[in-house]
Amino acid sequence: MRVVDSHLHLWDPTVLHYPWLAGALDARYATAELLAAPIADAAEQIAVFVQAAAVEEQALDEVRWVDSIAPATGVFGIVADARLHRPQGLGDHLDALAEFDRVVGVRHLLQGEPDGFARTDVFIAGARELADRGLTFDACVRAHQIPDVIALADAVPGLPIVLDHLGKPALGTAAESLRPAADWARDLRLLAEHPNVHVKLSGLPAEADGVIDAARMVPFLDAAAEVFGEDRLMWGSDWPVSSVDTGDAAGDRYVSGGRDAWFRTARDWAAARGLDTDRVFWSNALAFYRIH
């Protein structure tokens, strides 16, 4: 089976500065660590690196570093950091990114921005510049911010947008799991009405404290498949973020094999639902990110 990991992170705190790192994530996750976390059943596996929130002034340094280790890590595409609300510097930044053939899109991390941020005129202008340059946009938001992504998709229909992590729905706890919230399911359906939007089957383990429980996650995967269909789903590991057990009594810990476990959970679900696994795990991501 061929696999594109559409949402992979890499970092090395001795190379770049990541202010948000803490606990088990405050360590190097680069070439050696990724090679020790393969997808076991994949006959071929490649990846799309998604920016890992290094400090803003190191955004280009992050791309340069990932590009340098791309052959060793199987990274075929890079989703770079870009601040779309700063028009005075955005064009120059995108020009610099264009020097790297592997850069296929950008992410302005929205989950920490105020509600409505992606609806502002200046942000929409930046998004239109992405579309004009043939780049994609990764939308990483929390569930209550999905309407902002809907508004963005309305405003810039020519911009390919992918919703990271299914919009981070609330899954509850291991002791008390939650069913998909009505608001989240409604907003996901409204978002799926926009043909320029895809969704990543990623991040659910992180929303479940790093513990993969198929029974808890399947209803959310089902909801995404129902409204987006198999042509607009893509799988991502969210490694190493989704491979950290934050519910461990002794403190968070990295779970060896977590990446492969999430792949097998999603693969078994897709097969059980009769979905075209080659599309979900391979060709959809390649087409969206225009990787040839």
XYZ file of C-alpha atoms in Angstrom:
292
model
C 0.000 0.000 0.000
C 1.242 3.502 -0.868
C 0.978 6.199 1.781
C 1.347 9.966 1.778
C 1.555 11.261 5.316
C -0.079 14.620 4.613
C 0.652 16.115 8.026
C 4.136 15.519 9.370
C 6.112 17.740 11.721
C 9.871 17.790 12.178
C 11.927 19.915 14.535
C 15.223 20.177 16.339
C 15.396 22.669 19.240
C 19.177 22.847 18.819
C 18.671 24.221 15.298
C 15.595 26.467 15.625
C 13.561 27.946 18.476
C 10.034 26.677 19.169
C 8.528 28.567 22.143
C 5.566 26.206 22.511
C 7.516 22.978 23.044
C 7.114 21.364 26.461
C 7.279 17.952 28.090
C 7.941 15.010 25.809
C 7.681 17.231 22.728
C 10.617 19.357 23.857
C 13.129 17.099 22.134
C 14.518 16.473 18.677
C 12.118 14.871 16.193
C 14.065 14.795 12.970
C 15.591 12.253 10.598
C 16.672 9.517 13.012
C 13.512 9.745 15.084
C 11.230 9.618 12.042
C 13.069 6.638 10.572
C 12.434 4.874 13.876
C 8.683 5.532 13.471
C 7.811 4.076 10.057
C 4.427 3.068 8.710
C 5.053 -0.638 8.847
C 2.784 -1.917 6.076
C 3.531 0.784 3.500
C 5.262 -0.405 0.340
C 6.000 3.256 -0.413
C 5.734 6.178 1.980
C 6.348 9.878 1.495
C 5.304 12.912 3.497
C 4.210 16.532 3.500
C 5.904 18.599 6.184
C 3.686 21.169 7.897
C 5.278 24.144 9.643
C 5.955 23.517 13.306
C 5.642 27.054 14.681
C 9.243 28.077 15.049
C 9.583 31.743 15.961
C 8.382 33.943 13.120
C 11.793 35.323 12.221
C 12.975 31.750 11.562
C 10.182 30.865 9.120
C 12.552 30.710 6.149
C 15.195 28.977 8.229
C 12.655 26.264 9.008
C 11.980 25.713 5.304
C 15.707 25.702 4.560
C 16.391 23.132 7.288
C 13.521 20.822 6.293
C 14.502 21.084 2.650
C 18.024 19.986 3.579
C 16.798 16.787 5.254
C 13.925 16.122 2.851
C 15.678 13.352 0.886
C 16.419 11.454 4.100
C 12.936 11.906 5.574
C 10.861 11.320 2.449
C 9.425 14.849 2.495
C 8.113 15.684 -0.969
C 6.139 18.799 -0.033
C 6.559 21.624 2.472
C 3.732 23.710 3.953
C 5.579 26.781 5.157
C 4.778 29.385 7.774
C 3.377 32.650 6.354
C 1.512 35.507 8.041
C -1.266 36.427 5.653
C -2.353 39.531 7.566
C 0.875 41.453 6.889
C 0.598 42.621 3.285
C 3.705 44.775 3.466
C 5.926 41.716 3.862
C 3.838 38.861 2.492
C 4.848 39.263 -1.154
C 8.548 39.267 -0.346
C 8.116 36.257 1.929
C 6.265 34.304 -0.739
C 8.933 35.262 -3.272
C 11.546 33.784 -0.922
C 9.490 30.618 -0.475
C 9.254 30.259 -4.256
C 12.984 29.573 -4.304
C 12.247 26.167 -2.739
C 10.710 23.680 -5.160
C 9.249 21.595 -2.340
C 7.110 24.431 -0.957
C 3.540 23.632 -2.004
C 1.499 25.711 0.410
C 1.458 27.750 3.582
C -0.125 27.716 6.992
C -0.961 30.726 9.106
C -1.798 29.017 12.388
C -5.331 30.217 13.115
C -6.201 28.266 16.248
C -4.608 30.908 18.477
C -5.994 33.911 16.614
C -9.153 35.803 17.672
C -12.455 34.594 16.275
C -13.161 36.271 12.963
C -9.486 36.795 12.152
C -9.702 34.867 8.872
C -12.668 37.011 7.790
C -10.772 40.298 7.892
C -10.142 42.156 4.647
C -6.376 42.039 5.095
C -6.316 38.290 5.710
C -8.565 37.620 2.722
C -6.280 39.762 0.559
C -3.354 37.604 1.650
C -5.319 34.463 0.869
C -6.052 35.774 -2.613
C -2.341 36.263 -3.168
C -1.796 32.604 -2.255
C -4.405 31.569 -4.794
C -2.813 33.766 -7.472
C 0.527 32.062 -6.855
C -0.899 28.543 -7.027
C -0.295 27.774 -3.337
C -2.536 25.894 -0.917
C -3.659 26.874 2.570
C -3.754 24.631 5.650
C -6.464 25.822 8.042
C -5.710 24.720 11.587
C -8.594 25.898 13.766
C -10.562 24.772 16.764
C -14.098 23.513 16.256
C -15.805 26.818 17.033
C -13.651 28.561 14.378
C -14.781 26.402 11.452
C -17.280 29.100 10.380
C -14.288 31.386 9.786
C -12.877 28.805 7.364
C -16.271 28.650 5.651
C -16.173 32.425 5.210
C -12.634 32.222 3.831
C -13.635 29.530 1.342
C -16.549 31.725 0.265
C -14.320 34.761 -0.173
C -11.514 32.997 -2.065
C -13.052 30.102 -4.017
C -9.883 29.703 -6.066
C -7.750 28.863 -3.020
C -7.320 25.149 -2.233
C -7.943 24.862 1.529
C -7.521 21.815 3.728
C -8.993 21.652 7.218
C -6.366 20.220 9.548
C -7.336 17.658 12.180
C -11.051 17.687 11.272
C -11.282 21.065 12.978
C -10.203 19.649 16.350
C -13.571 18.365 17.572
C -14.072 17.604 21.260
C -13.636 13.857 21.852
C -14.043 13.870 25.615
C -11.893 11.704 27.838
C -11.068 8.024 27.987
C -13.451 7.729 30.927
C -16.208 9.754 29.269
C -16.036 9.939 25.485
C -18.196 12.319 23.478
C -20.226 11.843 20.345
C -19.746 14.398 17.565
C -21.244 17.707 18.645
C -24.173 18.952 16.565
C -22.492 22.322 15.938
C -19.284 20.689 14.727
C -21.154 18.287 12.421
C -23.250 21.139 11.008
C -20.226 23.353 10.366
C -18.297 20.470 8.791
C -21.208 19.875 6.427
C -21.390 23.564 5.472
C -17.640 23.643 4.885
C -17.834 20.567 2.674
C -20.252 22.399 0.389
C -17.212 24.289 -0.920
C -15.449 22.210 -3.579
C -12.115 23.948 -2.921
C -11.954 22.487 0.599
C -10.501 19.127 1.684
C -10.100 17.673 5.165
C -7.288 15.833 6.902
C -7.942 12.690 8.882
C -5.322 13.730 11.377
C -4.888 15.021 14.894
C -7.609 13.004 16.606
C -5.107 11.131 18.814
C -3.792 14.467 20.096
C -7.357 15.559 20.888
C -7.756 12.277 22.799
C -4.663 12.808 24.969
C -2.562 10.704 22.606
C -4.549 7.519 23.219
C -5.895 5.849 20.073
C -9.308 4.339 20.696
C -11.011 3.457 17.430
C -14.438 3.295 19.037
C -14.138 6.933 20.094
C -12.743 8.166 16.787
C -14.801 6.293 14.204
C -17.925 8.502 14.578
C -15.833 11.568 13.723
C -14.192 9.853 10.758
C -17.634 8.753 9.576
C -18.943 12.308 9.795
C -16.066 13.613 7.682
C -16.438 10.890 5.061
C -20.185 11.425 4.826
C -19.921 15.093 3.845
C -16.576 15.270 2.026
C -16.625 11.917 0.248
C -13.587 9.801 -0.481
C -12.192 12.265 -3.052
C -11.528 15.023 -0.492
C -10.147 13.043 2.444
C -6.426 12.686 3.147
C -4.672 10.928 5.982
C -2.013 12.524 8.156
C -0.132 11.294 11.198
C 0.369 14.635 12.993
C 3.648 13.072 14.159
C 5.054 13.548 16.716
C 2.281 15.638 18.337
C -0.267 12.821 18.096
C 2.263 10.294 19.416
C 2.454 11.804 22.882
C 0.299 10.385 25.672
C -0.670 13.443 27.720
C -2.914 11.457 30.014
C -0.108 9.414 31.547
C -0.165 9.655 35.343
C 3.590 10.164 35.476
C 3.475 13.001 32.932
C 3.327 13.019 29.164
C 5.428 10.505 27.255
C 6.274 9.737 23.676
C 4.517 6.571 22.472
C 6.713 4.470 20.226
C 4.632 3.109 17.347
C 1.927 5.741 17.726
C 2.253 6.908 14.134
C 1.794 3.417 12.752
C -1.072 2.710 15.161
C -2.997 5.752 13.925
C -2.375 4.725 10.319
C -3.710 1.221 10.976
C -6.763 2.623 12.778
C -7.629 4.900 9.854
C -6.811 2.255 7.239
C -9.016 -0.362 8.882
C -11.844 2.157 9.195
C -11.559 3.194 5.530
C -11.490 -0.410 4.348
C -14.488 -1.304 6.501
C -16.433 1.607 4.982
C -15.552 0.545 1.432
C -13.573 3.715 0.713
C -10.890 3.793 -1.973
C -7.833 3.570 0.257
C -5.441 4.525 -2.535
C -7.249 7.858 -2.826
C -7.503 8.516 0.909
C -3.920 7.522 1.682
C -2.152 8.509 -1.531
C -3.595 10.265 -4.564
C -5.843 12.846 -2.864
C -2.916 14.429 -1.029
C -0.722 14.387 -4.136
C -3.448 16.067 -6.187
C -4.281 18.668 -3.542
C -0.674 19.694 -2.993
C 0.160 19.318 -6.697
C 3.026 16.955 -6.016
C 4.202 15.119 -9.114
